[in-house]
Amino acid sequence: MADYMRDEDEQAELLKEWWQKNGTAAIITVVLAVAALIGWREWQGHQGEQSSEASKQYQVMVEALTAQQVDEAAVNKQAEALKEDFPGSAYADYASLAQARLAVQAGEYDKAASLLQDVADDGATDALTYTARLRLVRVLLQQQAYDKAAAELDHSFPAAFNGMALELRGDLAKARDDQQAATEAYTQALDALQDNGEKDRVQMKLDDLKS
């Protein structure tokens, strides 16, 4: 018991000395930790509110884009708001893709290419980057900018996008009158694609080469 009491006294004295040296720092550490936790929760709440608002704005844009009579002014207005209010987000990239779609429909290929290039170069997600890059290639083919299209297709693509990339490589080879390369690319695309509709489209392109 004496040894135990001595240990208690020694521990109490050590604790007292430690507190004199470090007590203030300990209090500050605890206060900062609590403040950080509160700040994190507030930040999460703010992010949740931002995400909800972005989702609402995006839905408005989609409705205008998919309406029977597309309201181009409304789409562009909402797209610009998304890019201004949520820069660097996936919503901003979707807005650029929507504007590029309208630009293509209007035959404004330079504008479409610029919008798609921005997302292809710095998409918020890999999926958006690959999507924008493939759409950009289609626009470049339309512009007969074959070297630029080839440069974009030189990037690697994951399995989910590789079939579409191979199809576009076939389109590029065909545009350059390289039937052998086009046949090889289309054949590889058929092996890579999973969707039957996409396979049918590529098969028709392949058949056209043989006719």
C-alpha atoms as a PDB file:
ATOM      1  CA  MET A   1       0.000   0.000   0.000  1.00  0.00           C
ATOM      2  CA  ALA A   2       2.897   2.352   0.854  1.00  0.00           C
ATOM      3  CA  ASP A   3       4.453   1.770  -2.537  1.00  0.00           C
ATOM      4  CA  TYR A   4       1.094   2.393  -4.186  1.00  0.00           C
ATOM      5  CA  MET A   5       0.607   5.663  -2.240  1.00  0.00           C
ATOM      6  CA  ARG A   6       4.127   6.764  -3.132  1.00  0.00           C
ATOM      7  CA  ASP A   7       3.449   6.069  -6.756  1.00  0.00           C
ATOM      8  CA  GLU A   8       0.235   8.095  -6.527  1.00  0.00           C
ATOM      9  CA  ASP A   9       2.084  11.019  -4.917  1.00  0.00           C
ATOM     10  CA  GLU A  10       4.845  10.855  -7.516  1.00  0.00           C
ATOM     11  CA  GLN A  11       2.337  10.698 -10.350  1.00  0.00           C
ATOM     12  CA  ALA A  12       0.415  13.661  -8.902  1.00  0.00           C
ATOM     13  CA  GLU A  13       3.616  15.687  -8.656  1.00  0.00           C
ATOM     14  CA  LEU A  14       4.629  14.771 -12.212  1.00  0.00           C
ATOM     15  CA  LEU A  15       1.176  15.696 -13.463  1.00  0.00           C
ATOM     16  CA  LYS A  16       1.372  19.021 -11.639  1.00  0.00           C
ATOM     17  CA  GLU A  17       4.767  19.800 -13.198  1.00  0.00           C
ATOM     18  CA  TRP A  18       3.527  18.751 -16.667  1.00  0.00           C
ATOM     19  CA  TRP A  19       0.429  20.962 -16.338  1.00  0.00           C
ATOM     20  CA  GLN A  20       2.513  23.964 -15.346  1.00  0.00           C
ATOM     21  CA  LYS A  21       4.622  23.466 -18.437  1.00  0.00           C
ATOM     22  CA  ASN A  22       1.999  22.324 -20.911  1.00  0.00           C
ATOM     23  CA  GLY A  23      -1.430  23.174 -19.537  1.00  0.00           C
ATOM     24  CA  THR A  24      -1.968  26.268 -21.665  1.00  0.00           C
ATOM     25  CA  ALA A  25      -0.914  24.466 -24.821  1.00  0.00           C
ATOM     26  CA  ALA A  26      -3.240  21.583 -23.991  1.00  0.00           C
ATOM     27  CA  ILE A  27      -6.199  23.940 -23.567  1.00  0.00           C
ATOM     28  CA  ILE A  28      -5.391  25.638 -26.867  1.00  0.00           C
ATOM     29  CA  THR A  29      -5.142  22.250 -28.600  1.00  0.00           C
ATOM     30  CA  VAL A  30      -8.533  21.188 -27.282  1.00  0.00           C
ATOM     31  CA  VAL A  31     -10.126  24.505 -28.229  1.00  0.00           C
ATOM     32  CA  LEU A  32      -8.662  24.303 -31.730  1.00  0.00           C
ATOM     33  CA  ALA A  33      -9.842  20.713 -32.110  1.00  0.00           C
ATOM     34  CA  VAL A  34     -13.381  21.640 -31.091  1.00  0.00           C
ATOM     35  CA  ALA A  35     -13.323  24.680 -33.374  1.00  0.00           C
ATOM     36  CA  ALA A  36     -12.081  22.532 -36.246  1.00  0.00           C
ATOM     37  CA  LEU A  37     -14.869  20.012 -35.642  1.00  0.00           C
ATOM     38  CA  ILE A  38     -17.509  22.749 -35.602  1.00  0.00           C
ATOM     39  CA  GLY A  39     -15.959  24.320 -38.677  1.00  0.00           C
ATOM     40  CA  TRP A  40     -15.927  20.965 -40.481  1.00  0.00           C
ATOM     41  CA  ARG A  41     -19.592  20.404 -39.715  1.00  0.00           C
ATOM     42  CA  GLU A  42     -20.473  23.901 -40.869  1.00  0.00           C
ATOM     43  CA  TRP A  43     -18.429  23.380 -44.026  1.00  0.00           C
ATOM     44  CA  GLN A  44     -20.203  20.071 -44.682  1.00  0.00           C
ATOM     45  CA  GLY A  45     -23.534  21.794 -44.195  1.00  0.00           C
ATOM     46  CA  HIS A  46     -22.507  24.543 -46.585  1.00  0.00           C
ATOM     47  CA  GLN A  47     -21.349  21.986 -49.135  1.00  0.00           C
ATOM     48  CA  GLY A  48     -24.658  20.175 -48.815  1.00  0.00           C
ATOM     49  CA  GLU A  49     -26.550  23.412 -49.442  1.00  0.00           C
ATOM     50  CA  GLN A  50     -24.304  24.218 -52.403  1.00  0.00           C
ATOM     51  CA  SER A  51     -24.808  20.754 -53.872  1.00  0.00           C
ATOM     52  CA  SER A  52     -28.568  21.023 -53.470  1.00  0.00           C
ATOM     53  CA  GLU A  53     -28.660  24.419 -55.175  1.00  0.00           C
ATOM     54  CA  ALA A  54     -26.412  23.196 -58.002  1.00  0.00           C
ATOM     55  CA  SER A  55     -28.659  20.176 -58.489  1.00  0.00           C
ATOM     56  CA  LYS A  56     -31.733  22.406 -58.766  1.00  0.00           C
ATOM     57  CA  GLN A  57     -30.060  24.685 -61.296  1.00  0.00           C
ATOM     58  CA  TYR A  58     -28.841  21.695 -63.276  1.00  0.00           C
ATOM     59  CA  GLN A  59     -32.337  20.222 -63.377  1.00  0.00           C
ATOM     60  CA  VAL A  60     -33.706  23.488 -64.738  1.00  0.00           C
ATOM     61  CA  MET A  61     -31.067  23.400 -67.463  1.00  0.00           C
ATOM     62  CA  VAL A  62     -31.826  19.778 -68.365  1.00  0.00           C
ATOM     63  CA  GLU A  63     -35.542  20.458 -68.597  1.00  0.00           C
ATOM     64  CA  ALA A  64     -34.898  23.365 -70.955  1.00  0.00           C
ATOM     65  CA  LEU A  65     -32.484  21.239 -72.983  1.00  0.00           C
ATOM     66  CA  THR A  66     -34.810  18.239 -73.343  1.00  0.00           C
ATOM     67  CA  ALA A  67     -38.051  20.135 -73.910  1.00  0.00           C
ATOM     68  CA  GLN A  68     -39.915  19.440 -77.130  1.00  0.00           C
ATOM     69  CA  GLN A  69     -39.004  22.956 -78.201  1.00  0.00           C
ATOM     70  CA  VAL A  70     -35.505  23.525 -76.835  1.00  0.00           C
ATOM     71  CA  ASP A  71     -35.218  26.895 -75.141  1.00  0.00           C
ATOM     72  CA  GLU A  72     -31.648  27.716 -76.105  1.00  0.00           C
ATOM     73  CA  ALA A  73     -31.642  31.033 -74.262  1.00  0.00           C
ATOM     74  CA  ALA A  74     -32.737  29.337 -71.040  1.00  0.00           C
ATOM     75  CA  VAL A  75     -30.175  26.564 -71.442  1.00  0.00           C
ATOM     76  CA  ASN A  76     -27.318  28.983 -72.000  1.00  0.00           C
ATOM     77  CA  LYS A  77     -28.440  31.255 -69.167  1.00  0.00           C
ATOM     78  CA  GLN A  78     -28.620  28.371 -66.701  1.00  0.00           C
ATOM     79  CA  ALA A  79     -25.368  26.886 -67.985  1.00  0.00           C
ATOM     80  CA  GLU A  80     -23.531  30.160 -67.457  1.00  0.00           C
ATOM     81  CA  ALA A  81     -24.996  30.418 -63.944  1.00  0.00           C
ATOM     82  CA  LEU A  82     -23.754  26.926 -63.099  1.00  0.00           C
ATOM     83  CA  LYS A  83     -20.271  27.691 -64.370  1.00  0.00           C
ATOM     84  CA  GLU A  84     -20.153  30.992 -62.488  1.00  0.00           C
ATOM     85  CA  ASP A  85     -21.599  29.717 -59.208  1.00  0.00           C
ATOM     86  CA  PHE A  86     -19.925  26.288 -59.127  1.00  0.00           C
ATOM     87  CA  PRO A  87     -16.643  26.554 -61.064  1.00  0.00           C
ATOM     88  CA  GLY A  88     -14.569  23.401 -61.245  1.00  0.00           C
ATOM     89  CA  SER A  89     -17.541  21.201 -60.367  1.00  0.00           C
ATOM     90  CA  ALA A  90     -19.102  18.411 -62.384  1.00  0.00           C
ATOM     91  CA  TYR A  91     -22.182  20.611 -62.769  1.00  0.00           C
ATOM     92  CA  ALA A  92     -20.077  23.266 -64.492  1.00  0.00           C
ATOM     93  CA  ASP A  93     -18.707  20.630 -66.860  1.00  0.00           C
ATOM     94  CA  TYR A  94     -22.196  19.329 -67.635  1.00  0.00           C
ATOM     95  CA  ALA A  95     -23.146  22.907 -68.415  1.00  0.00           C
ATOM     96  CA  SER A  96     -20.302  23.161 -70.928  1.00  0.00           C
ATOM     97  CA  LEU A  97     -21.340  19.867 -72.516  1.00  0.00           C
ATOM     98  CA  ALA A  98     -24.910  21.157 -72.864  1.00  0.00           C
ATOM     99  CA  GLN A  99     -23.700  24.374 -74.492  1.00  0.00           C
ATOM    100  CA  ALA A 100     -21.454  22.393 -76.825  1.00  0.00           C
ATOM    101  CA  ARG A 101     -24.430  20.295 -77.878  1.00  0.00           C
ATOM    102  CA  LEU A 102     -26.379  23.417 -78.803  1.00  0.00           C
ATOM    103  CA  ALA A 103     -23.357  24.823 -80.626  1.00  0.00           C
ATOM    104  CA  VAL A 104     -23.029  21.668 -82.711  1.00  0.00           C
ATOM    105  CA  GLN A 105     -26.718  21.759 -83.584  1.00  0.00           C
ATOM    106  CA  ALA A 106     -26.257  25.356 -84.716  1.00  0.00           C
ATOM    107  CA  GLY A 107     -23.186  24.461 -86.777  1.00  0.00           C
ATOM    108  CA  GLU A 108     -20.946  26.554 -84.497  1.00  0.00           C
ATOM    109  CA  TYR A 109     -18.143  23.997 -84.424  1.00  0.00           C
ATOM    110  CA  ASP A 110     -15.389  26.324 -83.218  1.00  0.00           C
ATOM    111  CA  LYS A 111     -17.476  27.258 -80.180  1.00  0.00           C
ATOM    112  CA  ALA A 112     -18.330  23.624 -79.509  1.00  0.00           C
ATOM    113  CA  ALA A 113     -14.688  22.578 -79.799  1.00  0.00           C
ATOM    114  CA  SER A 114     -13.609  25.275 -77.341  1.00  0.00           C
ATOM    115  CA  LEU A 115     -16.204  24.250 -74.770  1.00  0.00           C
ATOM    116  CA  LEU A 116     -15.348  20.566 -75.097  1.00  0.00           C
ATOM    117  CA  GLN A 117     -11.600  21.211 -75.002  1.00  0.00           C
ATOM    118  CA  ASP A 118     -11.916  22.911 -71.614  1.00  0.00           C
ATOM    119  CA  VAL A 119     -13.618  19.871 -70.114  1.00  0.00           C
ATOM    120  CA  ALA A 120     -11.318  17.407 -71.876  1.00  0.00           C
ATOM    121  CA  ASP A 121      -8.292  19.211 -70.457  1.00  0.00           C
ATOM    122  CA  ASP A 122      -9.544  19.587 -66.892  1.00  0.00           C
ATOM    123  CA  GLY A 123     -12.734  17.641 -66.230  1.00  0.00           C
ATOM    124  CA  ALA A 124     -14.081  17.365 -62.698  1.00  0.00           C
ATOM    125  CA  THR A 125     -14.182  13.572 -63.113  1.00  0.00           C
ATOM    126  CA  ASP A 126     -12.423  11.099 -65.381  1.00  0.00           C
ATOM    127  CA  ALA A 127     -15.732  10.133 -66.952  1.00  0.00           C
ATOM    128  CA  LEU A 128     -16.418  13.751 -67.915  1.00  0.00           C
ATOM    129  CA  THR A 129     -12.916  14.111 -69.320  1.00  0.00           C
ATOM    130  CA  TYR A 130     -13.287  11.024 -71.528  1.00  0.00           C
ATOM    131  CA  THR A 131     -16.800  12.001 -72.604  1.00  0.00           C
ATOM    132  CA  ALA A 132     -15.715  15.501 -73.580  1.00  0.00           C
ATOM    133  CA  ARG A 133     -12.646  14.198 -75.418  1.00  0.00           C
ATOM    134  CA  LEU A 134     -14.664  11.793 -77.561  1.00  0.00           C
ATOM    135  CA  ARG A 135     -17.244  14.461 -78.363  1.00  0.00           C
ATOM    136  CA  LEU A 136     -14.415  16.828 -79.224  1.00  0.00           C
ATOM    137  CA  VAL A 137     -13.026  14.281 -81.688  1.00  0.00           C
ATOM    138  CA  ARG A 138     -16.410  14.113 -83.432  1.00  0.00           C
ATOM    139  CA  VAL A 139     -16.431  17.894 -83.784  1.00  0.00           C
ATOM    140  CA  LEU A 140     -12.854  17.922 -85.081  1.00  0.00           C
ATOM    141  CA  LEU A 141     -13.735  15.278 -87.656  1.00  0.00           C
ATOM    142  CA  GLN A 142     -16.639  17.453 -88.745  1.00  0.00           C
ATOM    143  CA  GLN A 143     -14.173  20.317 -89.157  1.00  0.00           C
ATOM    144  CA  GLN A 144     -11.770  18.014 -91.026  1.00  0.00           C
ATOM    145  CA  ALA A 145      -9.171  18.861 -88.388  1.00  0.00           C
ATOM    146  CA  TYR A 146      -7.727  15.373 -88.674  1.00  0.00           C
ATOM    147  CA  ASP A 147      -4.365  15.972 -86.993  1.00  0.00           C
ATOM    148  CA  LYS A 148      -6.061  17.483 -83.943  1.00  0.00           C
ATOM    149  CA  ALA A 149      -8.523  14.594 -83.829  1.00  0.00           C
ATOM    150  CA  ALA A 150      -5.656  12.111 -83.995  1.00  0.00           C
ATOM    151  CA  ALA A 151      -3.895  13.901 -81.126  1.00  0.00           C
ATOM    152  CA  GLU A 152      -6.976  13.579 -78.927  1.00  0.00           C
ATOM    153  CA  LEU A 153      -7.343   9.894 -79.820  1.00  0.00           C
ATOM    154  CA  ASP A 154      -3.713   9.289 -78.846  1.00  0.00           C
ATOM    155  CA  HIS A 155      -4.818   9.524 -75.219  1.00  0.00           C
ATOM    156  CA  SER A 156      -5.550   6.237 -73.493  1.00  0.00           C
ATOM    157  CA  PHE A 157      -9.150   5.339 -72.718  1.00  0.00           C
ATOM    158  CA  PRO A 158     -10.531   2.891 -70.145  1.00  0.00           C
ATOM    159  CA  ALA A 159     -12.597  -0.105 -71.201  1.00  0.00           C
ATOM    160  CA  ALA A 160     -15.914   1.714 -70.846  1.00  0.00           C
ATOM    161  CA  PHE A 161     -14.827   4.299 -73.440  1.00  0.00           C
ATOM    162  CA  ASN A 162     -12.386   2.306 -75.541  1.00  0.00           C
ATOM    163  CA  GLY A 163     -14.995   0.915 -77.955  1.00  0.00           C
ATOM    164  CA  MET A 164     -16.176   4.427 -78.820  1.00  0.00           C
ATOM    165  CA  ALA A 165     -12.589   5.608 -79.180  1.00  0.00           C
ATOM    166  CA  LEU A 166     -11.849   2.729 -81.574  1.00  0.00           C
ATOM    167  CA  GLU A 167     -14.933   3.587 -83.618  1.00  0.00           C
ATOM    168  CA  LEU A 168     -13.708   7.169 -83.918  1.00  0.00           C
ATOM    169  CA  ARG A 169     -10.262   5.925 -84.918  1.00  0.00           C
ATOM    170  CA  GLY A 170     -12.047   4.053 -87.681  1.00  0.00           C
ATOM    171  CA  ASP A 171     -13.925   7.212 -88.678  1.00  0.00           C
ATOM    172  CA  LEU A 172     -10.663   9.141 -88.780  1.00  0.00           C
ATOM    173  CA  ALA A 173      -8.917   6.485 -90.884  1.00  0.00           C
ATOM    174  CA  LYS A 174     -11.873   6.394 -93.267  1.00  0.00           C
ATOM    175  CA  ALA A 175     -11.801  10.187 -93.592  1.00  0.00           C
ATOM    176  CA  ARG A 176      -8.130   9.888 -94.511  1.00  0.00           C
ATOM    177  CA  ASP A 177      -8.946   7.200 -97.101  1.00  0.00           C
ATOM    178  CA  ASP A 178      -7.044   4.551 -95.161  1.00  0.00           C
ATOM    179  CA  GLN A 179      -9.478   1.662 -95.561  1.00  0.00           C
ATOM    180  CA  GLN A 180      -7.197  -0.932 -93.998  1.00  0.00           C
ATOM    181  CA  ALA A 181      -6.724   1.075 -90.815  1.00  0.00           C
ATOM    182  CA  ALA A 182     -10.443   1.861 -90.733  1.00  0.00           C
ATOM    183  CA  THR A 183     -11.339  -1.830 -91.103  1.00  0.00           C
ATOM    184  CA  GLU A 184      -8.985  -2.786 -88.285  1.00  0.00           C
ATOM    185  CA  ALA A 185     -10.306  -0.065 -85.976  1.00  0.00           C
ATOM    186  CA  TYR A 186     -13.965  -0.916 -86.637  1.00  0.00           C
ATOM    187  CA  THR A 187     -13.273  -4.612 -86.114  1.00  0.00           C
ATOM    188  CA  GLN A 188     -11.604  -3.908 -82.793  1.00  0.00           C
ATOM    189  CA  ALA A 189     -14.484  -1.603 -81.848  1.00  0.00           C
ATOM    190  CA  LEU A 190     -16.965  -4.425 -82.439  1.00  0.00           C
ATOM    191  CA  ASP A 191     -15.037  -6.576 -79.977  1.00  0.00           C
ATOM    192  CA  ALA A 192     -14.867  -3.801 -77.390  1.00  0.00           C
ATOM    193  CA  LEU A 193     -18.413  -2.443 -77.560  1.00  0.00           C
ATOM    194  CA  GLN A 194     -21.117  -3.991 -75.364  1.00  0.00           C
ATOM    195  CA  ASP A 195     -24.220  -2.159 -76.539  1.00  0.00           C
ATOM    196  CA  ASN A 196     -25.946  -3.914 -79.446  1.00  0.00           C
ATOM    197  CA  GLY A 197     -27.108  -0.637 -80.950  1.00  0.00           C
ATOM    198  CA  GLU A 198     -23.546   0.653 -81.018  1.00  0.00           C
ATOM    199  CA  LYS A 199     -22.351  -2.644 -82.484  1.00  0.00           C
ATOM    200  CA  ASP A 200     -24.963  -2.408 -85.248  1.00  0.00           C
ATOM    201  CA  ARG A 201     -23.816   1.109 -86.119  1.00  0.00           C
ATOM    202  CA  VAL A 202     -20.164   0.063 -86.329  1.00  0.00           C
ATOM    203  CA  GLN A 203     -21.057  -3.048 -88.320  1.00  0.00           C
ATOM    204  CA  MET A 204     -22.803  -0.847 -90.884  1.00  0.00           C
ATOM    205  CA  LYS A 205     -19.684   1.292 -91.164  1.00  0.00           C
ATOM    206  CA  LEU A 206     -17.607  -1.824 -91.640  1.00  0.00           C
ATOM    207  CA  ASP A 207     -19.965  -3.163 -94.292  1.00  0.00           C
ATOM    208  CA  ASP A 208     -19.835   0.153 -96.130  1.00  0.00           C
ATOM    209  CA  LEU A 209     -16.069  -0.194 -96.430  1.00  0.00           C
ATOM    210  CA  LYS A 210     -16.450  -3.573 -98.102  1.00  0.00           C
ATOM    211  CA  SER A 211     -19.082  -2.453-100.608  1.00  0.00           C
END
